[in-house]
Amino acid sequence: MAKIVPLFSSSSGNSYYISGNSEGILVDAGRNCKQLELALMQNEIDTKTIKAIFITHEHIDHCAALRVFAKRYELPIYGSKGTLDALRKSDKVDSNAKLFVIEDEIILGDTLIKRVTTSHDASESCGYHITTADNRRCSVVTDTGFLTASAMSALKNSNAVVIESNHDVEMLKNGPYPYVLKKRVLSMTGHLSNIDCAKVLPELVECGATRFMLAHLSQENNTPRLALDTAVSVLKSAGIKKDSDYTIMTAPVETNGKSIVF
Ligand SMILES: [Zn+2]
Ligand SMILES: [Zn+2]
């Protein structure tokens, strides 16, 4: 049984546990070590089942727990070369940390993990496409101004998808962020809006995706209701029915026991 457990999601911390049968990996390790340990415990995830941590990029909401957590559980850390260099330079990993560059894809135990290119204002950001032992496939693609060809091909080859639905464009434009930050979020190296996320979902269903998790929702410029409504209405216009053709949820800011089985 393959599953995705969202431990945290938002600009204050991101982490997902993805497992095949008995082993799993973490994608990102935001918040702090104590909070990450607590979230794992609340979801009855034994840290012994975690084989590695895959980091999408060096922004603090994706790696705040990394230094202490990876050292405590002696876990290898994977990422692009740019991300690992940035983590080292900014002291976000221990000097003895086991760091491994993932160029294209690697096999870890019975899991295949492939790197996916994203477009973000970080050194060399990425997402991940994961194939579990029972040949179930999922993708995690967040923190991206737009969906690159690499991200689209991973998403189209997934049964379950964690995809960024960061902001409602109108809410962001009329919201409290300073102009410079608004411009950054809206840029090609910022974050994916609700509508840009929603637009690709019909194609993903046609390609075989049935489980969606909308992730990295802004707490200032979005609401779970708005993100869900945008996605569901675009899918509905394409004649795709919620609950019979697909299921959808928003990744909670903090873990609340929700998960995707795929
Ligand atoms: Zn982020
Ligand atoms: Zn980021």
PDB file of C-alpha atoms and ligand atoms in Angstrom:
ATOM      1  CA  MET A   1       0.000   0.000   0.000  1.00  0.00           C
ATOM      2  CA  ALA A   2       1.497   3.301  -1.093  1.00  0.00           C
ATOM      3  CA  LYS A   3       0.696   6.464   0.804  1.00  0.00           C
ATOM      4  CA  ILE A   4       1.507  10.136   1.153  1.00  0.00           C
ATOM      5  CA  VAL A   5       1.236  11.710   4.582  1.00  0.00           C
ATOM      6  CA  PRO A   6       1.404  15.503   4.641  1.00  0.00           C
ATOM      7  CA  LEU A   7       3.192  16.424   7.881  1.00  0.00           C
ATOM      8  CA  PHE A   8       3.334  20.182   7.268  1.00  0.00           C
ATOM      9  CA  SER A   9       2.475  22.395   4.345  1.00  0.00           C
ATOM     10  CA  SER A  10       2.632  26.194   3.976  1.00  0.00           C
ATOM     11  CA  SER A  11       5.253  28.894   3.977  1.00  0.00           C
ATOM     12  CA  SER A  12       5.909  28.121   7.644  1.00  0.00           C
ATOM     13  CA  GLY A  13       7.048  24.548   6.983  1.00  0.00           C
ATOM     14  CA  ASN A  14       6.802  21.680   4.516  1.00  0.00           C
ATOM     15  CA  SER A  15       7.343  17.964   4.874  1.00  0.00           C
ATOM     16  CA  TYR A  16       5.739  14.844   3.359  1.00  0.00           C
ATOM     17  CA  TYR A  17       6.247  11.225   4.248  1.00  0.00           C
ATOM     18  CA  ILE A  18       5.875   8.903   1.273  1.00  0.00           C
ATOM     19  CA  SER A  19       5.964   5.158   1.702  1.00  0.00           C
ATOM     20  CA  GLY A  20       5.587   1.983  -0.299  1.00  0.00           C
ATOM     21  CA  ASN A  21       5.227  -1.134   1.784  1.00  0.00           C
ATOM     22  CA  SER A  22       7.358  -0.909   4.884  1.00  0.00           C
ATOM     23  CA  GLU A  23       9.870   1.801   3.981  1.00  0.00           C
ATOM     24  CA  GLY A  24       9.492   5.457   3.290  1.00  0.00           C
ATOM     25  CA  ILE A  25      11.221   8.729   2.560  1.00  0.00           C
ATOM     26  CA  LEU A  26      10.693  12.308   3.599  1.00  0.00           C
ATOM     27  CA  VAL A  27      10.363  15.011   1.002  1.00  0.00           C
ATOM     28  CA  ASP A  28      11.537  18.166   2.791  1.00  0.00           C
ATOM     29  CA  ALA A  29      12.007  18.708   6.496  1.00  0.00           C
ATOM     30  CA  GLY A  30      10.528  22.052   7.460  1.00  0.00           C
ATOM     31  CA  ARG A  31       9.600  23.373  10.939  1.00  0.00           C
ATOM     32  CA  ASN A  32      12.018  22.149  13.599  1.00  0.00           C
ATOM     33  CA  CYS A  33      13.186  18.725  14.669  1.00  0.00           C
ATOM     34  CA  LYS A  34      10.853  18.535  17.670  1.00  0.00           C
ATOM     35  CA  GLN A  35       7.808  19.471  15.582  1.00  0.00           C
ATOM     36  CA  LEU A  36       8.774  17.006  12.877  1.00  0.00           C
ATOM     37  CA  GLU A  37       9.210  14.210  15.433  1.00  0.00           C
ATOM     38  CA  LEU A  38       5.824  15.061  16.937  1.00  0.00           C
ATOM     39  CA  ALA A  39       4.116  15.065  13.522  1.00  0.00           C
ATOM     40  CA  LEU A  40       5.617  11.659  12.711  1.00  0.00           C
ATOM     41  CA  MET A  41       4.498  10.310  16.067  1.00  0.00           C
ATOM     42  CA  GLN A  42       0.953  11.638  15.593  1.00  0.00           C
ATOM     43  CA  ASN A  43       0.797   9.780  12.296  1.00  0.00           C
ATOM     44  CA  GLU A  44       2.264   6.616  13.823  1.00  0.00           C
ATOM     45  CA  ILE A  45       5.272   6.742  11.533  1.00  0.00           C
ATOM     46  CA  ASP A  46       8.292   4.994  12.988  1.00  0.00           C
ATOM     47  CA  THR A  47      11.443   7.007  12.245  1.00  0.00           C
ATOM     48  CA  LYS A  48      13.202   3.670  11.576  1.00  0.00           C
ATOM     49  CA  THR A  49      11.154   3.326   8.380  1.00  0.00           C
ATOM     50  CA  ILE A  50      12.561   6.594   6.971  1.00  0.00           C
ATOM     51  CA  LYS A  51      15.411   5.776   4.610  1.00  0.00           C
ATOM     52  CA  ALA A  52      16.393   9.256   3.444  1.00  0.00           C
ATOM     53  CA  ILE A  53      15.377  12.898   3.192  1.00  0.00           C
ATOM     54  CA  PHE A  54      14.928  14.483  -0.220  1.00  0.00           C
ATOM     55  CA  ILE A  55      15.149  18.259  -0.212  1.00  0.00           C
ATOM     56  CA  THR A  56      13.452  20.370  -2.876  1.00  0.00           C
ATOM     57  CA  HIS A  57      15.440  23.555  -2.194  1.00  0.00           C
ATOM     58  CA  GLU A  58      17.276  25.456   0.503  1.00  0.00           C
ATOM     59  CA  HIS A  59      14.520  27.853   1.645  1.00  0.00           C
ATOM     60  CA  ILE A  60      14.056  27.587   5.385  1.00  0.00           C
ATOM     61  CA  ASP A  61      10.437  26.353   5.225  1.00  0.00           C
ATOM     62  CA  HIS A  62      11.788  23.180   3.563  1.00  0.00           C
ATOM     63  CA  CYS A  63      14.850  22.435   5.650  1.00  0.00           C
ATOM     64  CA  ALA A  64      14.577  23.995   9.115  1.00  0.00           C
ATOM     65  CA  ALA A  65      14.552  20.580  10.833  1.00  0.00           C
ATOM     66  CA  LEU A  66      17.226  19.123   8.614  1.00  0.00           C
ATOM     67  CA  ARG A  67      20.376  19.799  10.608  1.00  0.00           C
ATOM     68  CA  VAL A  68      19.237  18.188  13.862  1.00  0.00           C
ATOM     69  CA  PHE A  69      16.841  15.560  12.454  1.00  0.00           C
ATOM     70  CA  ALA A  70      19.245  14.095   9.863  1.00  0.00           C
ATOM     71  CA  LYS A  71      22.027  13.920  12.450  1.00  0.00           C
ATOM     72  CA  ARG A  72      19.854  12.360  15.159  1.00  0.00           C
ATOM     73  CA  TYR A  73      18.550   9.597  12.883  1.00  0.00           C
ATOM     74  CA  GLU A  74      21.718   9.335  10.743  1.00  0.00           C
ATOM     75  CA  LEU A  75      19.771   9.880   7.569  1.00  0.00           C
ATOM     76  CA  PRO A  76      21.267  10.568   4.150  1.00  0.00           C
ATOM     77  CA  ILE A  77      20.164  13.788   2.465  1.00  0.00           C
ATOM     78  CA  TYR A  78      19.510  13.956  -1.266  1.00  0.00           C
ATOM     79  CA  GLY A  79      19.080  16.990  -3.466  1.00  0.00           C
ATOM     80  CA  SER A  80      20.376  18.756  -6.549  1.00  0.00           C
ATOM     81  CA  LYS A  81      24.014  19.889  -6.462  1.00  0.00           C
ATOM     82  CA  GLY A  82      22.925  23.528  -6.252  1.00  0.00           C
ATOM     83  CA  THR A  83      20.647  22.828  -3.293  1.00  0.00           C
ATOM     84  CA  LEU A  84      23.234  20.784  -1.393  1.00  0.00           C
ATOM     85  CA  ASP A  85      25.907  23.447  -1.947  1.00  0.00           C
ATOM     86  CA  ALA A  86      23.496  26.109  -0.708  1.00  0.00           C
ATOM     87  CA  LEU A  87      22.597  24.019   2.372  1.00  0.00           C
ATOM     88  CA  ARG A  88      26.286  23.560   3.170  1.00  0.00           C
ATOM     89  CA  LYS A  89      27.153  27.219   2.668  1.00  0.00           C
ATOM     90  CA  SER A  90      24.323  28.430   4.873  1.00  0.00           C
ATOM     91  CA  ASP A  91      25.138  25.882   7.578  1.00  0.00           C
ATOM     92  CA  LYS A  92      21.711  24.226   7.330  1.00  0.00           C
ATOM     93  CA  VAL A  93      23.311  20.776   7.455  1.00  0.00           C
ATOM     94  CA  ASP A  94      25.791  19.286   9.895  1.00  0.00           C
ATOM     95  CA  SER A  95      29.425  19.270   8.756  1.00  0.00           C
ATOM     96  CA  ASN A  96      29.367  15.439   8.853  1.00  0.00           C
ATOM     97  CA  ALA A  97      26.028  15.106   7.061  1.00  0.00           C
ATOM     98  CA  LYS A  98      25.755  12.410   4.398  1.00  0.00           C
ATOM     99  CA  LEU A  99      24.875  14.419   1.295  1.00  0.00           C
ATOM    100  CA  PHE A 100      24.171  12.855  -2.083  1.00  0.00           C
ATOM    101  CA  VAL A 101      23.554  14.653  -5.347  1.00  0.00           C
ATOM    102  CA  ILE A 102      20.635  13.275  -7.301  1.00  0.00           C
ATOM    103  CA  GLU A 103      21.415  13.971 -10.959  1.00  0.00           C
ATOM    104  CA  ASP A 104      18.465  12.275 -12.591  1.00  0.00           C
ATOM    105  CA  GLU A 105      17.141   9.305 -10.621  1.00  0.00           C
ATOM    106  CA  ILE A 106      18.211   6.859  -7.947  1.00  0.00           C
ATOM    107  CA  ILE A 107      16.982   3.578  -6.542  1.00  0.00           C
ATOM    108  CA  LEU A 108      16.742   3.417  -2.782  1.00  0.00           C
ATOM    109  CA  GLY A 109      15.702   0.010  -1.445  1.00  0.00           C
ATOM    110  CA  ASP A 110      12.586  -0.799  -3.434  1.00  0.00           C
ATOM    111  CA  THR A 111      11.788   2.816  -4.370  1.00  0.00           C
ATOM    112  CA  LEU A 112      12.751   4.742  -7.491  1.00  0.00           C
ATOM    113  CA  ILE A 113      13.096   8.498  -7.035  1.00  0.00           C
ATOM    114  CA  LYS A 114      13.435  10.832  -9.967  1.00  0.00           C
ATOM    115  CA  ARG A 115      14.309  14.515  -9.802  1.00  0.00           C
ATOM    116  CA  VAL A 116      11.939  16.967 -11.465  1.00  0.00           C
ATOM    117  CA  THR A 117      12.885  20.511 -12.485  1.00  0.00           C
ATOM    118  CA  THR A 118      10.964  23.389 -10.930  1.00  0.00           C
ATOM    119  CA  SER A 119      11.243  27.147 -11.495  1.00  0.00           C
ATOM    120  CA  HIS A 120      11.888  28.967  -8.231  1.00  0.00           C
ATOM    121  CA  ASP A 121      14.173  31.659  -6.845  1.00  0.00           C
ATOM    122  CA  ALA A 122      16.534  29.162  -5.216  1.00  0.00           C
ATOM    123  CA  SER A 123      19.904  27.699  -6.284  1.00  0.00           C
ATOM    124  CA  GLU A 124      18.644  24.626  -8.139  1.00  0.00           C
ATOM    125  CA  SER A 125      15.149  23.786  -6.930  1.00  0.00           C
ATOM    126  CA  CYS A 126      13.390  20.563  -7.839  1.00  0.00           C
ATOM    127  CA  GLY A 127      10.427  18.317  -7.155  1.00  0.00           C
ATOM    128  CA  TYR A 128      10.355  14.525  -7.009  1.00  0.00           C
ATOM    129  CA  HIS A 129       8.643  11.685  -8.830  1.00  0.00           C
ATOM    130  CA  ILE A 130       8.477   8.511  -6.786  1.00  0.00           C
ATOM    131  CA  THR A 131       7.722   4.948  -7.889  1.00  0.00           C
ATOM    132  CA  THR A 132       7.040   2.580  -5.024  1.00  0.00           C
ATOM    133  CA  ALA A 133       7.702  -1.163  -4.797  1.00  0.00           C
ATOM    134  CA  ASP A 134       4.198  -1.994  -6.004  1.00  0.00           C
ATOM    135  CA  ASN A 135       4.700   0.269  -9.029  1.00  0.00           C
ATOM    136  CA  ARG A 136       2.496   3.069  -7.772  1.00  0.00           C
ATOM    137  CA  ARG A 137       3.651   6.507  -8.823  1.00  0.00           C
ATOM    138  CA  CYS A 138       3.358   9.942  -7.254  1.00  0.00           C
ATOM    139  CA  SER A 139       4.852  13.397  -7.641  1.00  0.00           C
ATOM    140  CA  VAL A 140       5.564  16.267  -5.296  1.00  0.00           C
ATOM    141  CA  VAL A 141       5.802  19.575  -7.146  1.00  0.00           C
ATOM    142  CA  THR A 142       5.679  22.771  -5.094  1.00  0.00           C
ATOM    143  CA  ASP A 143       7.509  26.111  -5.040  1.00  0.00           C
ATOM    144  CA  THR A 144       7.443  26.740  -8.751  1.00  0.00           C
ATOM    145  CA  GLY A 145       6.436  29.835 -10.735  1.00  0.00           C
ATOM    146  CA  PHE A 146       5.182  27.620 -13.547  1.00  0.00           C
ATOM    147  CA  LEU A 147       5.090  23.920 -14.393  1.00  0.00           C
ATOM    148  CA  THR A 148       8.203  23.040 -16.381  1.00  0.00           C
ATOM    149  CA  ALA A 149       8.164  20.344 -19.081  1.00  0.00           C
ATOM    150  CA  SER A 150       9.950  18.048 -16.626  1.00  0.00           C
ATOM    151  CA  ALA A 151       7.304  18.684 -13.948  1.00  0.00           C
ATOM    152  CA  MET A 152       4.450  18.142 -16.401  1.00  0.00           C
ATOM    153  CA  SER A 153       5.845  14.841 -17.598  1.00  0.00           C
ATOM    154  CA  ALA A 154       6.248  13.627 -13.982  1.00  0.00           C
ATOM    155  CA  LEU A 155       2.744  14.766 -13.054  1.00  0.00           C
ATOM    156  CA  LYS A 156       1.250  13.058 -16.091  1.00  0.00           C
ATOM    157  CA  ASN A 157       2.913   9.839 -15.056  1.00  0.00           C
ATOM    158  CA  SER A 158       1.452   9.827 -11.535  1.00  0.00           C
ATOM    159  CA  ASN A 159      -1.416   8.092  -9.772  1.00  0.00           C
ATOM    160  CA  ALA A 160      -1.253  10.623  -6.940  1.00  0.00           C
ATOM    161  CA  VAL A 161      -0.137  14.213  -7.118  1.00  0.00           C
ATOM    162  CA  VAL A 162       0.973  16.755  -4.523  1.00  0.00           C
ATOM    163  CA  ILE A 163       0.856  20.042  -6.410  1.00  0.00           C
ATOM    164  CA  GLU A 164       1.268  23.632  -5.314  1.00  0.00           C
ATOM    165  CA  SER A 165      -1.871  25.787  -5.187  1.00  0.00           C
ATOM    166  CA  ASN A 166      -0.251  28.711  -3.438  1.00  0.00           C
ATOM    167  CA  HIS A 167      -2.422  31.774  -3.878  1.00  0.00           C
ATOM    168  CA  ASP A 168      -5.526  33.283  -5.321  1.00  0.00           C
ATOM    169  CA  VAL A 169      -4.225  35.963  -7.691  1.00  0.00           C
ATOM    170  CA  GLU A 170      -6.842  38.576  -6.700  1.00  0.00           C
ATOM    171  CA  MET A 171      -6.342  37.964  -2.993  1.00  0.00           C
ATOM    172  CA  LEU A 172      -2.605  38.348  -3.428  1.00  0.00           C
ATOM    173  CA  LYS A 173      -2.919  41.546  -5.482  1.00  0.00           C
ATOM    174  CA  ASN A 174      -5.299  43.108  -2.936  1.00  0.00           C
ATOM    175  CA  GLY A 175      -3.632  41.609   0.117  1.00  0.00           C
ATOM    176  CA  PRO A 176      -1.133  42.834   2.710  1.00  0.00           C
ATOM    177  CA  TYR A 177       2.140  41.788   1.021  1.00  0.00           C
ATOM    178  CA  PRO A 178       4.501  44.605   0.024  1.00  0.00           C
ATOM    179  CA  TYR A 179       4.745  45.240  -3.727  1.00  0.00           C
ATOM    180  CA  VAL A 180       8.149  43.568  -4.076  1.00  0.00           C
ATOM    181  CA  LEU A 181       6.906  40.373  -2.440  1.00  0.00           C
ATOM    182  CA  LYS A 182       3.732  40.324  -4.568  1.00  0.00           C
ATOM    183  CA  LYS A 183       5.908  40.643  -7.658  1.00  0.00           C
ATOM    184  CA  ARG A 184       8.149  37.806  -6.455  1.00  0.00           C
ATOM    185  CA  VAL A 185       5.255  35.407  -5.760  1.00  0.00           C
ATOM    186  CA  LEU A 186       3.635  36.156  -9.149  1.00  0.00           C
ATOM    187  CA  SER A 187       6.889  35.818 -11.118  1.00  0.00           C
ATOM    188  CA  MET A 188       8.027  32.833 -13.190  1.00  0.00           C
ATOM    189  CA  THR A 189      10.308  31.865 -10.301  1.00  0.00           C
ATOM    190  CA  GLY A 190       7.717  32.387  -7.566  1.00  0.00           C
ATOM    191  CA  HIS A 191       4.755  30.212  -6.630  1.00  0.00           C
ATOM    192  CA  LEU A 192       1.970  28.477  -8.553  1.00  0.00           C
ATOM    193  CA  SER A 193      -1.448  30.147  -8.298  1.00  0.00           C
ATOM    194  CA  ASN A 194      -4.750  28.337  -7.750  1.00  0.00           C
ATOM    195  CA  ILE A 195      -5.788  28.879 -11.350  1.00  0.00           C
ATOM    196  CA  ASP A 196      -2.469  27.797 -12.883  1.00  0.00           C
ATOM    197  CA  CYS A 197      -2.643  24.657 -10.768  1.00  0.00           C
ATOM    198  CA  ALA A 198      -6.304  23.992 -11.592  1.00  0.00           C
ATOM    199  CA  LYS A 199      -5.775  24.362 -15.352  1.00  0.00           C
ATOM    200  CA  VAL A 200      -3.537  21.293 -15.599  1.00  0.00           C
ATOM    201  CA  LEU A 201      -5.678  18.959 -13.504  1.00  0.00           C
ATOM    202  CA  PRO A 202      -8.049  17.752 -16.278  1.00  0.00           C
ATOM    203  CA  GLU A 203      -5.062  16.638 -18.355  1.00  0.00           C
ATOM    204  CA  LEU A 204      -3.625  14.804 -15.353  1.00  0.00           C
ATOM    205  CA  VAL A 205      -6.903  12.928 -14.805  1.00  0.00           C
ATOM    206  CA  GLU A 206      -6.914  11.952 -18.488  1.00  0.00           C
ATOM    207  CA  CYS A 207      -3.398  10.592 -17.989  1.00  0.00           C
ATOM    208  CA  GLY A 208      -4.438   8.470 -15.003  1.00  0.00           C
ATOM    209  CA  ALA A 209      -4.128  10.604 -11.856  1.00  0.00           C
ATOM    210  CA  THR A 210      -6.964  10.040  -9.393  1.00  0.00           C
ATOM    211  CA  ARG A 211      -5.651  11.530  -6.146  1.00  0.00           C
ATOM    212  CA  PHE A 212      -4.855  15.217  -5.734  1.00  0.00           C
ATOM    213  CA  MET A 213      -3.405  17.064  -2.787  1.00  0.00           C
ATOM    214  CA  LEU A 214      -3.232  20.849  -3.152  1.00  0.00           C
ATOM    215  CA  ALA A 215      -0.192  22.026  -1.232  1.00  0.00           C
ATOM    216  CA  HIS A 216       1.872  24.981   0.011  1.00  0.00           C
ATOM    217  CA  LEU A 217      -1.245  27.152   0.388  1.00  0.00           C
ATOM    218  CA  SER A 218      -0.480  30.707   1.419  1.00  0.00           C
ATOM    219  CA  GLN A 219      -2.012  31.572   4.775  1.00  0.00           C
ATOM    220  CA  GLU A 220      -2.385  35.239   3.766  1.00  0.00           C
ATOM    221  CA  ASN A 221      -3.397  34.983   0.109  1.00  0.00           C
ATOM    222  CA  ASN A 222      -5.500  31.845  -0.069  1.00  0.00           C
ATOM    223  CA  THR A 223      -7.986  29.661   1.774  1.00  0.00           C
ATOM    224  CA  PRO A 224      -8.434  25.894   1.490  1.00  0.00           C
ATOM    225  CA  ARG A 225     -12.011  26.511   0.273  1.00  0.00           C
ATOM    226  CA  LEU A 226     -10.877  28.835  -2.513  1.00  0.00           C
ATOM    227  CA  ALA A 227      -8.102  26.484  -3.679  1.00  0.00           C
ATOM    228  CA  LEU A 228     -10.486  23.517  -3.727  1.00  0.00           C
ATOM    229  CA  ASP A 229     -13.319  25.420  -5.434  1.00  0.00           C
ATOM    230  CA  THR A 230     -10.979  26.656  -8.186  1.00  0.00           C
ATOM    231  CA  ALA A 231      -9.671  23.146  -8.874  1.00  0.00           C
ATOM    232  CA  VAL A 232     -13.058  21.425  -8.700  1.00  0.00           C
ATOM    233  CA  SER A 233     -14.769  23.954 -10.974  1.00  0.00           C
ATOM    234  CA  VAL A 234     -12.088  23.639 -13.681  1.00  0.00           C
ATOM    235  CA  LEU A 235     -12.360  19.848 -13.500  1.00  0.00           C
ATOM    236  CA  LYS A 236     -16.149  20.032 -13.586  1.00  0.00           C
ATOM    237  CA  SER A 237     -16.045  22.210 -16.734  1.00  0.00           C
ATOM    238  CA  ALA A 238     -14.018  19.424 -18.347  1.00  0.00           C
ATOM    239  CA  GLY A 239     -16.743  16.917 -17.443  1.00  0.00           C
ATOM    240  CA  ILE A 240     -14.663  15.270 -14.710  1.00  0.00           C
ATOM    241  CA  LYS A 241     -16.562  14.310 -11.574  1.00  0.00           C
ATOM    242  CA  LYS A 242     -15.289  14.720  -8.034  1.00  0.00           C
ATOM    243  CA  ASP A 243     -15.286  11.553  -5.912  1.00  0.00           C
ATOM    244  CA  SER A 244     -16.099   9.257  -8.838  1.00  0.00           C
ATOM    245  CA  ASP A 245     -13.243  10.273 -11.192  1.00  0.00           C
ATOM    246  CA  TYR A 246     -10.861  11.698  -8.584  1.00  0.00           C
ATOM    247  CA  THR A 247     -10.476  12.736  -4.959  1.00  0.00           C
ATOM    248  CA  ILE A 248      -8.982  16.024  -3.820  1.00  0.00           C
ATOM    249  CA  MET A 249      -7.880  17.579  -0.538  1.00  0.00           C
ATOM    250  CA  THR A 250      -5.712  20.419   0.670  1.00  0.00           C
ATOM    251  CA  ALA A 251      -2.561  19.573   2.570  1.00  0.00           C
ATOM    252  CA  PRO A 252      -3.090  20.867   6.107  1.00  0.00           C
ATOM    253  CA  VAL A 253      -0.781  23.513   7.566  1.00  0.00           C
ATOM    254  CA  GLU A 254      -0.077  21.025  10.343  1.00  0.00           C
ATOM    255  CA  THR A 255      -0.687  17.329  10.312  1.00  0.00           C
ATOM    256  CA  ASN A 256      -4.240  16.274  11.077  1.00  0.00           C
ATOM    257  CA  GLY A 257      -4.145  12.636  10.130  1.00  0.00           C
ATOM    258  CA  LYS A 258      -5.141  13.144   6.508  1.00  0.00           C
ATOM    259  CA  SER A 259      -3.271  11.077   3.982  1.00  0.00           C
ATOM    260  CA  ILE A 260      -3.555   9.801   0.432  1.00  0.00           C
ATOM    261  CA  VAL A 261      -3.526   6.089  -0.224  1.00  0.00           C
ATOM    262  CA  PHE A 262      -2.808   5.419  -3.865  1.00  0.00           C
TER     263      PHE A 262
HETATM  264 ZN    ZN B   1       8.273  26.979   0.268  1.00  0.00          ZN
HETATM  265 ZN    ZN B   2      10.769  28.334  -1.665  1.00  0.00          ZN
END
